[in-house]
Amino acid sequence: MKHLTTLAALLAGVAFAGSAMACETTLRSSDTHPDGYPTVEAVKAMAKEVEAKTDGRICIEVFPSAQLGEEKDTIEQTQFGVIDMVRASFGTFNDIVPETQLFSLPYLFRSTEHMHNVLDGPIGDEVATAFASHDLVALAYYDGGSRSFYNSKHPVTKIEDLSGMKFRVMQNDVFVDMMSALGANATPMPYGEVYSSIQTGVIDGAENNWPSYDSSGHFEVAKYYTLDQHLMVPELVAMSQKTWDGLSAEDQEVIKAAATMSEAVERQLWADQEKASEEKVKAAGSEIVSEIDKAPFIEAMKPVYDKYVTTPEAKDLVKRIQETQ
Ligand code: GTR
């Protein structure tokens, strides 16, 4: 029986490899992260599923490590249909799809579970719909943990320690205002420029989750990491509306189902990677400030909420998010 199973698997593998070579359509998918990173591996799992379900007709080729460009550029290329798919943070989508902006408010999500309950429910469906008017189709929500500050200068144990320091943020207005609210200076720039900018002293630090702090190598040049967890930003897999419109209804179904399946894959990989990265950077000598009073940080964000949560619709959305259990 064991032999049979192995033989069957082998044959399936051969058949699969044979048909995979006959991809009728190859979709190019971009990610800023390297091979092995949870988001990259999850889109690869999605690709495998799509190939299997379409008998190898539709292939998805994942280009990691920003090979197709920095995140903001790749989102724009996806809008134009130059790239078929992109996996990126909501933070980078903010200025392109303004409906995502409120999801980037500091301390909006209380926990990963809270974020899942919001995104996997009606609010997640609503924001997904918003992408359609920007030539994008939202396919899957991935975890991105919580983001914290790190720098090359000194440990940060309270807001005052950030005063006057220069931190890289993603290219969006909310994060620039977030830094001003904390008395620090924001330098928006693409992810790929952060390492050398810290190394050469152009900026003092940045902010990100454990896996990115690790895989980007930022821990090598900015060893003071403070677990203030000011942001929990959803990550998204999106497809170009142009590409989507060129697919049959059946193939769209297959892709949607595979994307949903990949959410579970990513969330599991994410949880494992968070722990592994935390251990790795600690072993490499990062100094972690984990005992921190977050109350003043949360309080300091009030002006950011006042600036962005102004219309009745925005107020209602934020309230509904906060009230989601
Ligand atoms: C990572 C995120 C990326 C990118 C990056 C950044 O955590 O997964 O999509 O947005 O942060 O800071 O630019």
Coordinates of C-alpha atoms and ligand atoms in Angstrom, one line a residue:
M1 CA 0.0 0.0 0.0
K2 CA 2.8 2.3 0.9
H3 CA 4.5 1.6 -2.4
L4 CA 1.3 2.2 -4.3
T5 CA 0.8 5.5 -2.6
T6 CA 4.3 6.5 -3.4
L7 CA 4.0 5.4 -7.0
A8 CA 0.7 7.2 -7.3
A9 CA 2.3 10.3 -5.9
L10 CA 5.2 10.0 -8.2
L11 CA 3.0 9.6 -11.2
A12 CA 0.9 12.5 -10.2
G13 CA 4.1 14.5 -9.8
V14 CA 5.2 13.6 -13.3
A15 CA 1.8 14.4 -14.8
F16 CA 1.8 17.6 -12.8
A17 CA 5.2 18.6 -14.0
G18 CA 4.3 17.7 -17.5
S19 CA 1.2 19.8 -17.5
A20 CA 2.8 22.6 -15.6
M21 CA 5.1 23.0 -18.5
A22 CA 2.1 23.7 -20.6
C23 CA 0.9 26.7 -18.7
E24 CA -1.5 28.6 -21.0
T25 CA -1.4 31.6 -18.7
T26 CA 1.4 32.6 -16.4
L27 CA 0.5 35.3 -13.8
R28 CA 3.3 37.3 -12.3
S29 CA 3.1 38.0 -8.6
S30 CA 5.3 40.4 -6.8
D31 CA 6.5 40.5 -3.1
T32 CA 9.1 42.6 -1.5
H33 CA 10.1 39.8 0.9
P34 CA 12.6 37.0 0.2
D35 CA 11.9 33.3 -0.5
G36 CA 11.0 31.6 2.8
Y37 CA 9.1 34.6 4.1
P38 CA 5.5 33.7 5.1
T39 CA 3.8 35.9 2.6
V40 CA 5.9 34.6 -0.3
E41 CA 5.4 31.0 0.7
A42 CA 1.7 31.4 1.1
V43 CA 1.3 32.8 -2.5
K44 CA 3.4 29.9 -3.7
A45 CA 0.9 27.6 -1.9
M46 CA -1.9 29.4 -3.7
A47 CA 0.0 28.9 -7.0
K48 CA 0.3 25.2 -6.4
E49 CA -3.4 24.9 -5.7
V50 CA -4.4 26.9 -8.8
E51 CA -2.1 24.8 -11.0
A52 CA -3.5 21.6 -9.6
K53 CA -7.1 22.8 -10.0
T54 CA -6.7 24.0 -13.5
D55 CA -4.6 21.0 -14.7
G56 CA -1.7 23.2 -15.1
R57 CA -3.4 25.7 -17.4
I58 CA -2.9 28.7 -15.0
C59 CA 0.5 29.2 -13.3
I60 CA 1.4 31.8 -10.9
E61 CA 5.1 32.8 -10.8
V62 CA 6.1 34.5 -7.5
F63 CA 8.9 37.1 -7.8
P64 CA 10.3 37.7 -4.3
S65 CA 12.8 40.2 -3.0
A66 CA 11.3 43.2 -4.8
Q67 CA 12.6 41.8 -8.1
L68 CA 9.7 43.5 -9.9
G69 CA 10.2 46.8 -8.0
E70 CA 9.4 48.4 -4.7
E71 CA 6.0 47.9 -3.2
K72 CA 4.3 51.1 -4.2
D73 CA 5.5 50.8 -7.8
T74 CA 4.4 47.2 -8.0
I75 CA 0.9 48.2 -6.8
E76 CA 0.7 50.8 -9.5
Q77 CA 2.0 48.3 -12.1
T78 CA -0.7 45.9 -11.0
Q79 CA -3.3 48.5 -11.5
F80 CA -2.1 48.9 -15.1
G81 CA -2.0 45.1 -15.6
V82 CA 1.8 45.1 -16.2
I83 CA 2.0 42.8 -13.2
D84 CA -0.8 40.4 -12.5
M85 CA -0.6 40.2 -8.7
V86 CA 0.9 41.9 -5.7
R87 CA 1.2 41.1 -2.1
A88 CA 1.7 44.2 -0.1
S89 CA 0.8 45.9 3.2
F90 CA -2.3 48.0 3.5
G91 CA 0.1 50.7 4.6
T92 CA 1.5 50.9 1.1
F93 CA -2.0 50.8 -0.4
N94 CA -3.2 53.8 1.6
D95 CA -2.5 56.6 -0.8
I96 CA -3.7 54.5 -3.8
V97 CA -6.8 53.0 -2.2
P98 CA -7.8 55.6 0.4
E99 CA -10.5 53.3 1.7
T100 CA -7.7 51.3 3.4
Q101 CA -6.4 54.4 5.3
L102 CA -8.4 53.9 8.5
F103 CA -7.1 50.4 8.8
S104 CA -3.7 51.9 9.3
L105 CA -4.6 53.9 12.4
P106 CA -2.2 53.2 15.3
Y107 CA -3.5 50.9 18.0
L108 CA -6.7 50.3 16.1
F109 CA -6.5 46.5 16.3
R110 CA -6.2 45.1 19.8
S111 CA -4.8 41.7 18.8
T112 CA -4.3 39.4 15.8
E113 CA -7.6 37.7 16.8
H114 CA -9.4 41.1 16.7
M115 CA -7.9 41.9 13.3
H116 CA -9.0 38.4 11.9
N117 CA -12.5 39.0 13.3
V118 CA -12.7 42.3 11.5
L119 CA -11.2 41.2 8.2
D120 CA -13.0 37.8 8.0
G121 CA -16.4 39.5 8.6
P122 CA -18.5 42.1 6.8
I123 CA -16.0 44.9 7.3
G124 CA -13.4 42.8 5.4
D125 CA -15.9 42.3 2.6
E126 CA -16.6 46.0 2.4
V127 CA -13.0 47.1 2.1
A128 CA -12.4 44.4 -0.4
T129 CA -15.1 45.9 -2.6
A130 CA -13.4 49.3 -2.4
F131 CA -10.4 47.9 -4.4
A132 CA -12.6 47.4 -7.5
S133 CA -12.8 51.2 -8.1
H134 CA -9.0 51.3 -8.2
D135 CA -8.5 48.5 -10.8
L136 CA -7.6 45.9 -8.2
V137 CA -9.3 42.8 -6.9
A138 CA -8.7 42.0 -3.3
L139 CA -8.1 38.2 -2.9
A140 CA -6.7 37.4 0.5
Y141 CA -5.8 39.0 3.8
Y142 CA -2.6 38.0 5.4
D143 CA -1.1 38.6 8.9
G144 CA 1.6 41.1 9.4
G145 CA 2.0 41.0 13.2
S146 CA 2.5 44.2 15.0
R147 CA 5.0 46.9 14.2
S148 CA 7.4 48.4 16.7
F149 CA 10.2 51.0 16.7
Y150 CA 13.9 50.2 16.3
N151 CA 16.9 52.4 16.0
S152 CA 20.7 52.6 16.0
K153 CA 21.1 55.1 18.8
H154 CA 19.7 54.1 22.2
P155 CA 17.0 52.1 23.9
V156 CA 13.5 53.8 23.7
T157 CA 11.5 53.2 26.9
K158 CA 9.1 56.2 26.7
I159 CA 7.8 58.6 24.1
E160 CA 10.3 61.3 25.1
D161 CA 13.1 59.0 23.9
L162 CA 11.8 59.3 20.3
S163 CA 12.0 63.1 20.4
G164 CA 13.8 64.6 17.4
M165 CA 14.8 61.2 16.0
K166 CA 14.4 60.3 12.3
F167 CA 12.4 57.2 11.5
R168 CA 11.6 55.7 8.2
V169 CA 7.9 55.1 7.6
M170 CA 6.0 53.6 4.7
Q171 CA 5.0 56.2 2.0
N172 CA 1.7 57.3 3.5
D173 CA 0.3 60.3 5.3
V174 CA -1.1 58.5 8.3
F175 CA 2.3 57.2 9.3
V176 CA 3.9 60.6 8.8
D177 CA 1.4 62.2 11.1
M178 CA 1.8 59.3 13.6
M179 CA 5.5 60.2 13.9
S180 CA 4.8 63.9 14.4
A181 CA 2.3 63.0 17.1
L182 CA 5.1 61.2 18.9
G183 CA 7.5 64.2 18.5
A184 CA 9.8 62.4 16.0
N185 CA 10.5 63.0 12.4
A186 CA 9.2 60.8 9.7
T187 CA 11.1 60.0 6.5
P188 CA 8.9 58.1 4.1
M189 CA 10.9 55.9 1.8
P190 CA 10.7 52.5 0.1
Y191 CA 11.5 49.4 2.2
G192 CA 14.6 48.5 0.1
E193 CA 16.4 51.8 1.0
V194 CA 16.0 51.4 4.7
Y195 CA 19.1 49.3 5.5
S196 CA 21.6 51.6 3.9
S197 CA 19.8 54.7 5.2
I198 CA 20.2 53.5 8.8
Q199 CA 23.8 52.3 8.1
T200 CA 24.8 55.7 6.7
G201 CA 23.0 57.7 9.4
V202 CA 20.4 59.3 7.0
I203 CA 17.8 58.0 9.4
D204 CA 18.1 56.7 13.0
G205 CA 15.7 53.9 12.7
A206 CA 12.4 52.5 11.3
E207 CA 9.5 50.4 12.5
N208 CA 8.4 46.9 11.6
N209 CA 7.4 43.5 12.8
W210 CA 9.8 40.7 14.0
P211 CA 10.0 38.8 10.7
S212 CA 10.7 42.0 8.6
Y213 CA 13.2 43.3 11.2
D214 CA 14.9 40.0 10.8
S215 CA 14.8 39.2 7.1
S216 CA 15.6 42.7 6.0
G217 CA 18.8 42.6 8.2
H218 CA 17.7 45.8 9.9
F219 CA 18.6 44.3 13.2
E220 CA 22.2 44.3 12.1
V221 CA 22.3 48.1 11.9
A222 CA 19.6 49.1 14.5
K223 CA 19.8 46.9 17.5
Y224 CA 17.4 48.8 19.9
Y225 CA 13.9 47.4 19.5
T226 CA 11.1 48.6 21.6
L227 CA 7.9 46.5 21.7
D228 CA 5.5 49.4 21.7
Q229 CA 3.4 47.6 19.0
H230 CA 1.9 50.9 17.7
L231 CA 0.6 49.4 14.4
M232 CA -1.1 46.2 13.3
V233 CA -1.5 46.5 9.6
P234 CA -3.3 43.9 7.4
E235 CA -1.4 42.6 4.4
L236 CA -3.2 41.9 1.1
V237 CA -2.9 39.8 -2.0
A238 CA -4.4 41.7 -4.9
M239 CA -4.9 41.0 -8.6
S240 CA -5.0 43.4 -11.4
Q241 CA -8.7 44.0 -12.5
K242 CA -7.5 43.7 -16.1
T243 CA -6.1 40.2 -15.4
W244 CA -9.1 39.2 -13.5
D245 CA -11.5 40.3 -16.3
G246 CA -9.6 38.1 -18.7
L247 CA -10.3 35.0 -16.7
S248 CA -13.4 32.8 -17.0
A249 CA -15.9 32.8 -14.2
E250 CA -14.8 29.2 -13.3
D251 CA -11.1 30.2 -13.2
Q252 CA -11.9 33.2 -11.1
E253 CA -13.6 30.9 -8.6
V254 CA -10.6 28.6 -8.5
I255 CA -8.3 31.6 -7.9
K256 CA -10.5 33.0 -5.2
A257 CA -10.7 29.7 -3.4
A258 CA -7.0 29.1 -3.6
A259 CA -6.4 32.6 -2.2
T260 CA -8.7 32.0 0.7
M261 CA -6.9 28.7 1.4
S262 CA -3.6 30.5 1.4
E263 CA -4.8 32.8 4.2
A264 CA -4.7 29.9 6.6
V265 CA -1.3 28.8 5.3
E266 CA 0.1 32.3 5.8
R267 CA -1.4 32.8 9.3
Q268 CA 0.2 29.6 10.5
L269 CA 3.6 30.3 8.9
W270 CA 3.4 33.8 10.3
A271 CA 2.9 32.6 13.9
D272 CA 5.9 30.3 13.6
Q273 CA 8.1 32.9 11.9
E274 CA 7.4 35.6 14.5
K275 CA 8.8 33.4 17.2
A276 CA 11.8 32.2 15.1
S277 CA 12.7 35.8 14.2
E278 CA 12.3 37.1 17.7
E279 CA 14.7 34.4 18.9
K280 CA 17.1 35.0 16.1
V281 CA 17.5 38.8 16.6
K282 CA 17.8 38.4 20.3
A283 CA 20.6 35.8 19.8
A284 CA 22.3 38.2 17.4
G285 CA 22.4 40.9 20.1
S286 CA 19.4 43.1 19.6
E287 CA 18.4 44.8 22.8
I288 CA 14.7 44.5 23.4
V289 CA 12.7 46.8 25.5
S290 CA 9.6 44.7 26.2
E291 CA 8.3 46.2 29.4
I292 CA 6.7 49.4 28.2
D293 CA 3.7 51.4 29.2
K294 CA 1.7 51.7 26.1
A295 CA -1.0 54.0 27.6
P296 CA 0.9 57.3 26.8
F297 CA 1.6 56.0 23.2
I298 CA -2.1 55.3 22.7
E299 CA -3.0 58.7 24.2
A300 CA -0.5 60.5 22.0
M301 CA -2.3 59.2 18.9
K302 CA -5.4 61.2 19.5
P303 CA -4.5 63.9 17.0
V304 CA -4.1 61.3 14.3
Y305 CA -7.6 60.0 14.9
D306 CA -8.9 63.6 15.0
K307 CA -7.4 64.3 11.7
Y308 CA -8.5 61.1 9.8
V309 CA -11.7 60.1 11.5
T310 CA -13.8 63.1 10.6
T311 CA -16.8 62.1 8.4
P312 CA -19.8 60.3 9.8
E313 CA -18.8 57.2 7.7
A314 CA -15.3 57.2 9.0
K315 CA -16.5 57.5 12.6
D316 CA -19.0 54.7 12.0
L317 CA -16.3 52.4 10.5
V318 CA -13.8 53.0 13.3
K319 CA -16.6 52.4 15.9
R320 CA -17.6 49.2 14.2
I321 CA -14.0 48.0 14.1
Q322 CA -13.5 48.9 17.8
E323 CA -16.7 47.2 18.7
T324 CA -15.9 43.9 16.9
Q325 CA -14.9 41.4 19.5
Ligands
GTR1 C1 6.5 44.7 6.0 C2 5.4 44.4 5.0 C3 5.8 44.8 3.6 C4 6.3 46.2 3.6 C5 7.3 46.5 4.7 C6 7.6 48.0 4.8 O1 6.2 44.3 7.3 O2 5.2 43.0 5.0 O3 4.7 44.6 2.8 O4 5.2 47.1 3.7 O5 6.8 46.1 6.0 O6 7.7 48.5 5.9 O7 7.6 48.7 3.8

